[in-house]
XYZ file of C-alpha atoms in Angstrom:
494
model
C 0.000 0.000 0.000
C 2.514 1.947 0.555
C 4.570 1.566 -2.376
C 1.773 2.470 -4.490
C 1.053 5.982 -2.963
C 4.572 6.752 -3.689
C 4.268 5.585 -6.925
C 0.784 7.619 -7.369
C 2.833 10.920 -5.442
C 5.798 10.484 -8.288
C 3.385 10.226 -11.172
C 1.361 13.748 -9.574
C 4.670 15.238 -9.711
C 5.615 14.067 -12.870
C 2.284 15.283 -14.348
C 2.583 18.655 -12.767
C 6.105 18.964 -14.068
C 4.607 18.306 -17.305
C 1.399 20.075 -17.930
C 1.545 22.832 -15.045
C 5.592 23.997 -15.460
C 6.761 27.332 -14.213
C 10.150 26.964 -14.079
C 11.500 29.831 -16.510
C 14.433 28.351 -17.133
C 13.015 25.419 -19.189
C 11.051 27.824 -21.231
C 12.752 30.708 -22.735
C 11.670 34.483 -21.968
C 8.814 33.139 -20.231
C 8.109 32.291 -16.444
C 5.233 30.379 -16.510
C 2.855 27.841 -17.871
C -0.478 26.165 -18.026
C -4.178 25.514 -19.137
C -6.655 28.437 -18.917
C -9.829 27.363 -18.229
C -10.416 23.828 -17.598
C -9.481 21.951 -20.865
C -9.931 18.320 -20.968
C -7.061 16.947 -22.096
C -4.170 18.812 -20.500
C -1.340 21.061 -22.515
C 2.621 21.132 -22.603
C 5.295 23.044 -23.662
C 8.880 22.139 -24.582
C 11.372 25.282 -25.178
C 14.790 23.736 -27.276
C 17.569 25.935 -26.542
C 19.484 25.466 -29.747
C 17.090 26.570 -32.083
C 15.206 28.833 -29.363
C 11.783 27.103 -30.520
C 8.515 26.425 -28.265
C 6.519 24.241 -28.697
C 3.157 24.411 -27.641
C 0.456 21.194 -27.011
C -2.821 21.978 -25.762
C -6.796 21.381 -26.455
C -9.554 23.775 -24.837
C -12.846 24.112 -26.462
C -12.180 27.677 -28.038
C -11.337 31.310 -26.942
C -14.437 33.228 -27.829
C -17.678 33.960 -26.516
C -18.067 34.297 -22.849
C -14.697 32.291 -21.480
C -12.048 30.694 -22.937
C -9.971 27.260 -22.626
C -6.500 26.677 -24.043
C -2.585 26.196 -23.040
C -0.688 29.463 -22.101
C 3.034 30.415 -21.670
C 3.086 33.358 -20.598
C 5.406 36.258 -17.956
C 4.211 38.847 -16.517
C 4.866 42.391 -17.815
C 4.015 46.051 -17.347
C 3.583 49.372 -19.358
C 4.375 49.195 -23.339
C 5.610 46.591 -24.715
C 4.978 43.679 -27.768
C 5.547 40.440 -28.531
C 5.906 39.242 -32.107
C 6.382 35.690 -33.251
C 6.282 33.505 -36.492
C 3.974 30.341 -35.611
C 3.699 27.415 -38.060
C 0.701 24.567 -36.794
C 3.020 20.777 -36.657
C 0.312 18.723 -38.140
C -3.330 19.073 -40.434
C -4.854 19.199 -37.292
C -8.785 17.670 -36.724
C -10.814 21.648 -36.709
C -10.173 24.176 -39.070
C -11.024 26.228 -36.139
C -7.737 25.758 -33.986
C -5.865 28.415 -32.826
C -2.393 29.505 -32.048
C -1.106 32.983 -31.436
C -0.092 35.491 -29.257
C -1.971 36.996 -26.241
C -2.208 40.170 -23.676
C -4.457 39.095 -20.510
C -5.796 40.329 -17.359
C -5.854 37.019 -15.501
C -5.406 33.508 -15.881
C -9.119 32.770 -15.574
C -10.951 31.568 -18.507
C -13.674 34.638 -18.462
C -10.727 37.140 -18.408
C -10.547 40.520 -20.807
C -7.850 40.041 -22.899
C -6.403 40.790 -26.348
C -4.440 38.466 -29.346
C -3.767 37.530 -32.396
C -5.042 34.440 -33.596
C -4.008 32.260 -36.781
C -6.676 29.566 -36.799
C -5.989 26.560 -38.890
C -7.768 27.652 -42.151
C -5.558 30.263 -42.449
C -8.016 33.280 -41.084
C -6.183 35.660 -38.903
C -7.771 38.355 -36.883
C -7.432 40.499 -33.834
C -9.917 39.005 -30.718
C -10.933 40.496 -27.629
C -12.954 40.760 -24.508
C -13.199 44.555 -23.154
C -14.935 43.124 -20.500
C -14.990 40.269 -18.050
C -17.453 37.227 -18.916
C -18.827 39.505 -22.198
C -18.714 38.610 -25.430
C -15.240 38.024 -27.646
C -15.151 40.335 -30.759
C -12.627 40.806 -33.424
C -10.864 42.445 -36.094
C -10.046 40.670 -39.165
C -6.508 40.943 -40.705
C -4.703 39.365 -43.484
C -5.012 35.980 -44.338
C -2.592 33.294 -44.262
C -0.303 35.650 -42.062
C 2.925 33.270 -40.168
C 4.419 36.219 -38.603
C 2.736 38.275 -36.102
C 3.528 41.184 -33.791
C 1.478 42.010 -31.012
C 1.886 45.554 -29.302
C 0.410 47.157 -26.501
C 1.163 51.375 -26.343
C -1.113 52.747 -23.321
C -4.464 51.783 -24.006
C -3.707 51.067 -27.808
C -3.432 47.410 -29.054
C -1.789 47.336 -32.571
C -1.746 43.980 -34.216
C 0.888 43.925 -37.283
C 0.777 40.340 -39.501
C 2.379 39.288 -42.685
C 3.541 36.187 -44.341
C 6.975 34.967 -44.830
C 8.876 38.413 -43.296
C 8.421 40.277 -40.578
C 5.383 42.559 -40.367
C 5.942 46.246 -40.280
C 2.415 47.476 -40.960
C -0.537 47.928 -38.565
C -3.481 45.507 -39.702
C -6.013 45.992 -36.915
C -5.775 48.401 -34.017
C -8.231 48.578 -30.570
C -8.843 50.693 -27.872
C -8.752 48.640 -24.658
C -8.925 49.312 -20.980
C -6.331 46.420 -19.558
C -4.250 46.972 -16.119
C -0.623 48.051 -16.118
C 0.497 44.539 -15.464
C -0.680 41.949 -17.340
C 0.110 37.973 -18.791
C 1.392 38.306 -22.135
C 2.737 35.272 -24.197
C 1.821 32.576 -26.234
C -1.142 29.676 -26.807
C -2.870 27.145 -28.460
C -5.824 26.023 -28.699
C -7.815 22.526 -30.483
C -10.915 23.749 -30.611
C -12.167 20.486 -29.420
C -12.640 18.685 -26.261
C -10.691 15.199 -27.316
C -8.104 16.806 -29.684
C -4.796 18.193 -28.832
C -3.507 20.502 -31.495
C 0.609 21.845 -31.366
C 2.297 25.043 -32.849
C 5.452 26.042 -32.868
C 7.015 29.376 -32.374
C 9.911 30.648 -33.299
C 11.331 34.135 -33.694
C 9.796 35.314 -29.966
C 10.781 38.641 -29.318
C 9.817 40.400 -26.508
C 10.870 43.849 -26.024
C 9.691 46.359 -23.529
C 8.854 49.241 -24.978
C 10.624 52.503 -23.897
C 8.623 56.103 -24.771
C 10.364 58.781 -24.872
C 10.274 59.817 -21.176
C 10.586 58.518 -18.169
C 8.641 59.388 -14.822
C 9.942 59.333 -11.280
C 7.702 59.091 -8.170
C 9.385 61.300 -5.788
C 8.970 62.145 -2.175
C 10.843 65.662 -0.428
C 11.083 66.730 2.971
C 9.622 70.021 3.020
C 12.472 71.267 6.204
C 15.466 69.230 4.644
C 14.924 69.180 0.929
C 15.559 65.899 1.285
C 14.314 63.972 -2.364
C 13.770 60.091 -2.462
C 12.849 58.195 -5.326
C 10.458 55.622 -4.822
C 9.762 53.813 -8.056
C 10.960 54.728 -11.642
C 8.834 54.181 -14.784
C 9.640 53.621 -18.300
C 6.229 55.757 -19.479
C 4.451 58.849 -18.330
C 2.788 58.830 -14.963
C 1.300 61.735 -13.237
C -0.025 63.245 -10.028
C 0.149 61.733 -7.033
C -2.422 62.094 -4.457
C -1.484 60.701 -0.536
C -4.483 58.870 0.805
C -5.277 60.749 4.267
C -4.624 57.344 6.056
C -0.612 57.854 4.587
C -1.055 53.801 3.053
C -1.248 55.114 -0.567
C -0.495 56.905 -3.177
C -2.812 57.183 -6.292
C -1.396 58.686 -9.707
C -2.891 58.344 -13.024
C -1.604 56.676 -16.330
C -2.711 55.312 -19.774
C -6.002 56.697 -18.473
C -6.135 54.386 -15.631
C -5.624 55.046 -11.672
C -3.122 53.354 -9.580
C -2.259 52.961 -6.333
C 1.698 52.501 -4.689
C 2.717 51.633 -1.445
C 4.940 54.455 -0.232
C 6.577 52.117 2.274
C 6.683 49.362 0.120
C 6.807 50.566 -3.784
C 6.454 47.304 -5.520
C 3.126 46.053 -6.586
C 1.156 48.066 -8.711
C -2.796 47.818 -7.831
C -5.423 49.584 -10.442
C -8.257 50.985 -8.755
C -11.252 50.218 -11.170
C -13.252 52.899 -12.838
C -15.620 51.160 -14.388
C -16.055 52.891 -18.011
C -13.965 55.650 -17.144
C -10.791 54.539 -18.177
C -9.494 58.125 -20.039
C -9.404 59.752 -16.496
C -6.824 62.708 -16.426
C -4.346 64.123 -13.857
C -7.323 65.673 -11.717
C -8.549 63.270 -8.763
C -8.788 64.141 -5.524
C -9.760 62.091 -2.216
C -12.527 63.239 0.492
C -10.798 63.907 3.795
C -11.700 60.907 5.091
C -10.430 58.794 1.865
C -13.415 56.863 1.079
C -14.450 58.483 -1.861
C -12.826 59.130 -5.012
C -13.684 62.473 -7.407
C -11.750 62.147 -10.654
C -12.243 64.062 -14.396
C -12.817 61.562 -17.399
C -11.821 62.345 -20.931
C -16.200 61.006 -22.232
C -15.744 58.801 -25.160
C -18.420 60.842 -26.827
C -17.067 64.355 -27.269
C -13.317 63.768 -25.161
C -13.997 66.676 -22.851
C -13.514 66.655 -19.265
C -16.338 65.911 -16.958
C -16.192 65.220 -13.244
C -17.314 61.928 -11.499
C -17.260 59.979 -7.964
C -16.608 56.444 -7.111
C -15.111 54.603 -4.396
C -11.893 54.541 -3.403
C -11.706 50.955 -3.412
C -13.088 51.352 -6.704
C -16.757 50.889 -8.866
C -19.506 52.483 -11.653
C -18.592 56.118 -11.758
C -21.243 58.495 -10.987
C -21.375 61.483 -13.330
C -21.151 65.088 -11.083
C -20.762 67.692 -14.060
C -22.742 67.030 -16.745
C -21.516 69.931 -18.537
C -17.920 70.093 -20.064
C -15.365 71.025 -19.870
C -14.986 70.688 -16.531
C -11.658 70.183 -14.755
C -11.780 69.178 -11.039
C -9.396 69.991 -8.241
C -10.860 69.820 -4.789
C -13.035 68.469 -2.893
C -14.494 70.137 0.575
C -13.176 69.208 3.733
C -16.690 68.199 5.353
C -17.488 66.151 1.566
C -20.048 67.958 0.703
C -18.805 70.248 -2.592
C -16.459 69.667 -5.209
C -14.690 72.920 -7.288
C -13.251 72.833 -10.264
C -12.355 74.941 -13.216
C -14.688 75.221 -16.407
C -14.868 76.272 -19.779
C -18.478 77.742 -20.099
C -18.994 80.401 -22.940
C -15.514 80.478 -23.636
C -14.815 81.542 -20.561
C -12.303 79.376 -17.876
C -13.326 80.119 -13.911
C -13.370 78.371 -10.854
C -16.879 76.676 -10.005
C -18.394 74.765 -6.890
C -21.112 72.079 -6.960
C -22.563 69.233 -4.342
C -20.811 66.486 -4.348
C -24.068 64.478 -5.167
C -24.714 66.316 -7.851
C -27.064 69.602 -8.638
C -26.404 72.955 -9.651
C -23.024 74.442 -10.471
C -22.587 77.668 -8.748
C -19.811 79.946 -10.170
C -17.374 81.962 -7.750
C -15.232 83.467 -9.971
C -16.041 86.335 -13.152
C -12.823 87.543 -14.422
C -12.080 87.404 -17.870
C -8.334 85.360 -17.698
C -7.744 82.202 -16.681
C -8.942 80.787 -13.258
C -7.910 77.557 -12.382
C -6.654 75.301 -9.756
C -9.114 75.325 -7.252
C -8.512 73.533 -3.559
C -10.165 74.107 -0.369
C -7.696 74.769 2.855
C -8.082 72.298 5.405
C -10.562 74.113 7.722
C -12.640 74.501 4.109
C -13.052 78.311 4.934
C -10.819 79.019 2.016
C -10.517 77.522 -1.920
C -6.660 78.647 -2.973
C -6.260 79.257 -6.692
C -4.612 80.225 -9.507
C -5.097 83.050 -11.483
C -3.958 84.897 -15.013
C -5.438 88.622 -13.876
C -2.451 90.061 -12.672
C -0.600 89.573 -16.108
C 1.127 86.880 -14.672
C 0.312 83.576 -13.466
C -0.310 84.212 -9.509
C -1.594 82.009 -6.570
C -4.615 83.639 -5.079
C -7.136 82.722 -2.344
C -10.768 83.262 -1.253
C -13.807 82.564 0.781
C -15.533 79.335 -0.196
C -18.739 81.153 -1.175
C -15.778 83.373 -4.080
C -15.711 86.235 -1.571
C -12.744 88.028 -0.459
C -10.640 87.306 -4.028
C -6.748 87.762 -2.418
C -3.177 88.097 -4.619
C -1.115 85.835 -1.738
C 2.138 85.464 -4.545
C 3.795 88.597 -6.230
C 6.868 86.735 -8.131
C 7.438 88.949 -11.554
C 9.633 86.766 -12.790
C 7.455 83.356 -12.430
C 4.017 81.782 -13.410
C 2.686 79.935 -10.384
C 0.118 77.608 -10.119
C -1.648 74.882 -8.085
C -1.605 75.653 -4.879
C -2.096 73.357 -2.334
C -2.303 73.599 1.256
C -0.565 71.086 3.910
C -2.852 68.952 6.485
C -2.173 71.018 9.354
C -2.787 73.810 7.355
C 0.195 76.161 7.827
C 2.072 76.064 4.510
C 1.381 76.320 0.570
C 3.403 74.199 -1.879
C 3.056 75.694 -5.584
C 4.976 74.859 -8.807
C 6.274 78.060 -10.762
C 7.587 78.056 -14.221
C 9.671 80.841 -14.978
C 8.663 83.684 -16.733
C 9.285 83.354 -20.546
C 9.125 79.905 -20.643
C 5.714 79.591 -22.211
C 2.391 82.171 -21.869
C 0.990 82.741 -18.211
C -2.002 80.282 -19.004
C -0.012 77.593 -19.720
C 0.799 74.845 -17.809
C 2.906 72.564 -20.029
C 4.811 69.843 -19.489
C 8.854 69.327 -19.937
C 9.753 72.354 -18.724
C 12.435 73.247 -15.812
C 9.855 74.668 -12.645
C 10.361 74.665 -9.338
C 8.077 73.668 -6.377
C 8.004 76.347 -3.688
C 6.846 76.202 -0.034
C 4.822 79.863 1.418
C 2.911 80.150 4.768
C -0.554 79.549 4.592
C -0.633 83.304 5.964
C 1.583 84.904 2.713
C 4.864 86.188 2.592
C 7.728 84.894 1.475
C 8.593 81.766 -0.646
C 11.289 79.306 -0.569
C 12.230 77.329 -3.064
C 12.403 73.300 -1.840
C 13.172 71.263 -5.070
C 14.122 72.371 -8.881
C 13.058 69.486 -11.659
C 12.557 68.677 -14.831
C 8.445 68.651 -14.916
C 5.385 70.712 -15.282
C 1.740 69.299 -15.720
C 1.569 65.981 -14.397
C 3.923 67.524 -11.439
C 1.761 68.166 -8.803
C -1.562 68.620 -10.189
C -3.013 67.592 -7.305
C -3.068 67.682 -3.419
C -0.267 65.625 -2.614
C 1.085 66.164 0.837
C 1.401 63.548 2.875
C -0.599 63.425 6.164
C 2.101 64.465 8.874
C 2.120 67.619 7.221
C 6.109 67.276 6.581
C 6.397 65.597 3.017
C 4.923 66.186 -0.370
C 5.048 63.472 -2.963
C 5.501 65.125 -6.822
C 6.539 63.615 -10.252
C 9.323 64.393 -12.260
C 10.258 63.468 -15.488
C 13.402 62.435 -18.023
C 13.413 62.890 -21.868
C 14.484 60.026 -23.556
C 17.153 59.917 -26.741
């Protein structure tokens, strides 16, 4: 009895080795392996060395519809990037359906969003995907017959390039799709049948992460030292960073997506989801207790601004500002207003409207730009940016747009977004300098500075110089103690 449960242990491990394998180094570029779904007959894959080819065995009813089932190898990988392949099927095969390809996906479930390029076995090639978990599969159709494809992921942009016998250097189907920075990407197979195993092989897998042409670093500065620690670097643009009021988080926007970062731990990336909202700028902001989220989504309709509210832990946007442009900024200390700047009539100013929605009620008249809008801790004051003076200049006033106060007098500087610590003493601003572009801009790639003023007025002093602009500080990002400020700076890349 006993010799035959080690027997039965061996064969389990055997069988794992051979259908579940993770170990990267017996296949390539990739780090792990297995069936998606719950196939019937279970998949392999081989990786030879020599002639760097995989070889892929699997079965799985189909990827379409609803869920999918097939064999995946697959590593995990983040920001832009593609994968490009040429795949040849070993035998005739028993369905003219089969699959093999390359794929981008969410998770390793079978009802998963995801993205690839499929060559089936009659020789149609096309672009599938599922925008949404458990929906339907659709698909692009590209050229037929194609043995070499490229799969590439740029932001939210999914470019499939295919061609036959060379490498493929033009686009033949392109999507739009809201995925999470980190995803499975790699290659599959799939028999279209429950008691059929199909096998492709692949060889020419290249990999490369893409690098844009900047690269963002999530910074954190003692306000009293000057101190400046980096706390993650990424190869793509990210922008600004608001501290959660609990000091666990930070939450920055990219791709159109929200993210949050451990500040004591900056490793895993988490997206917070946004439901349809997934062109959300660099305005969010928290309430002061950090349950609730206010951010400004790019609608798919027109692309203008509009303001919304969801959880912090994430769900189905509501819609605050029906009318658009509208760019938000701050929310009230006791919850129950949001203000933001708006484009109405040609005319940009600084509005205020209920958090649940209702009528927006205007607070500022002045013909230049008003922008920036943030209510001061004790949410007797919104501090502001405005054009009037000739200059870019932070100003403050009474909630209700009473008492409209010049509180910076630089001639030699733009400033804007101000934002007021926790404990409401001091003012952190970011100031271009004067020449550098028009006093309503706010662009991005510039040198600025962030500077530090008592919540009172007088005078400045200047705590860090970058490389940065909009996506800087855009928002409130101090963290809760009062005594650091998180910010993003940026590198241009050759």
């Amino acid at each position: 009895m006993k010799s035959k449960l080690i027997i039965n242990a061996i064969c389990a491990i055997v069988f794992s080795f051979l259908f579940v394998s993770a170990d990267k180094s017996n296949i390539g570029i990739f780090e792990g392996s297995g069936d998606v779904g719950d196939p019937k007959l279970k998949g392999t894959v081989i990786y030879d060395a020599s002639t760097e080819m995989y070889t892929l065995t699997g079965a799985g009813k189909n990827i379409w519809a609803e869920s999918d089932e097939f064999f995946y190898a697959w590593q995990k990988a983040a920001g832009n990037f593609s994968l490009s392949a040429k795949i040849a099927f070993k035998d005739k095969g028993v369905n003219a359906h089969r699959k093999a390809g390359i794929m981008i996906r969410e998770s390793l479930t079978g009802e998963s969003r995801y993205v690839d390029i499929a060559v089936h076995g009659d020789g149609l090639t096309s672009l599938q995907y599922r925008s949404e978990t458990g929906k339907e599969t659709k698909e692009i159709v590209g050229l037929p017959n194609s043995d070499y494809i490229h799969l590439e992921r740029i932001g939210n942009k999914i470019m499939m390039k295919t061609a036959t016998g060379k490498n493929p250097k033009d686009v033949t189907g392109e999507i739009e799709l809201n995925l999470p920075l980190s995803c499975h990407v790699g290659l599959y197979v799939c028999s279209h049948e429950d008691d059929a195993r199909e096998t492709a092989q692949f060889t020419n897998v290249k990999f490369n992460q893409l690098q844009s042409n900047i690269t963002s670093f999530l910074e954190i500065v003692d306000v009293t030292t000057g101190e400046r620690t980096v706390l993650k670097e990424f190869p793509y643009q990210i922008e600004a960073a608001n501290w959660t009021p609990d000091g666990k988080w930070l939450i920055y926007n990219s791709g159109g997506l929200l993210y949050k970062i451990s500040p004591s731990s900056p490793g895993e990336l988490i997206q917070i989801n946004t439901g349809f909202a997934n062109r959300c700028n660099n305005d969010h902001v928290l309430t002061s207790d950090g349950k609730m989220l206010a951010i400004s989504h790019n609608t798919k309709e027109d692309r203008k601004s509009r303001a919304y509210t969801v959880p912090v832990e994430g769900g189905t946007p509501r819609l605050i500002t029906p009318l658009a442009p509208s760019y938000l900024h701050g929310w009230s200390p006791d919850s129950k207003y949001l203000t933001y700047c708006a484009e109405r009539n040609g005319n940009f100013d600084i509005y205020a409207i209920p958090a649940e929605g209702g009528e927006e009620i205007r607070l500022t008249t002045v013909e230049s730009l008003d922008d920036g809008p943030e209510y001061s801790p004790s949410g007797e004051h919104i501090w502001f940016n405005s054009a009037r003076s000739g200059l870019m200049q932070v100003w403050r006033m009474k909630a209700d747009g009473s008492e409209q106060t010049q509180m910076t007098f630089d001639e030699n500087s733009n400033a804007w977004f101000p934002h007021v610590s926790p404990d409401g003493k001091q003012v952190v601003y970011i100031t271009y300098r004067k020449g550098d572009l028009e006093p309503e801009q706010h662009l991005a790639n510039k040198n600025v500075e962030l500077r530090l003023m008592p919540a009172t007025g007088g005078e400045f002093r200047t705590i860090v110089k970058l490389f940065g602009g909009q996506g800087t500080v855009n928002v409130g990002s101090w963290a809760p103690d009062s005594k650091r400020l998180a910010f993003v700076s940026y590198r241009l890349n050759q």
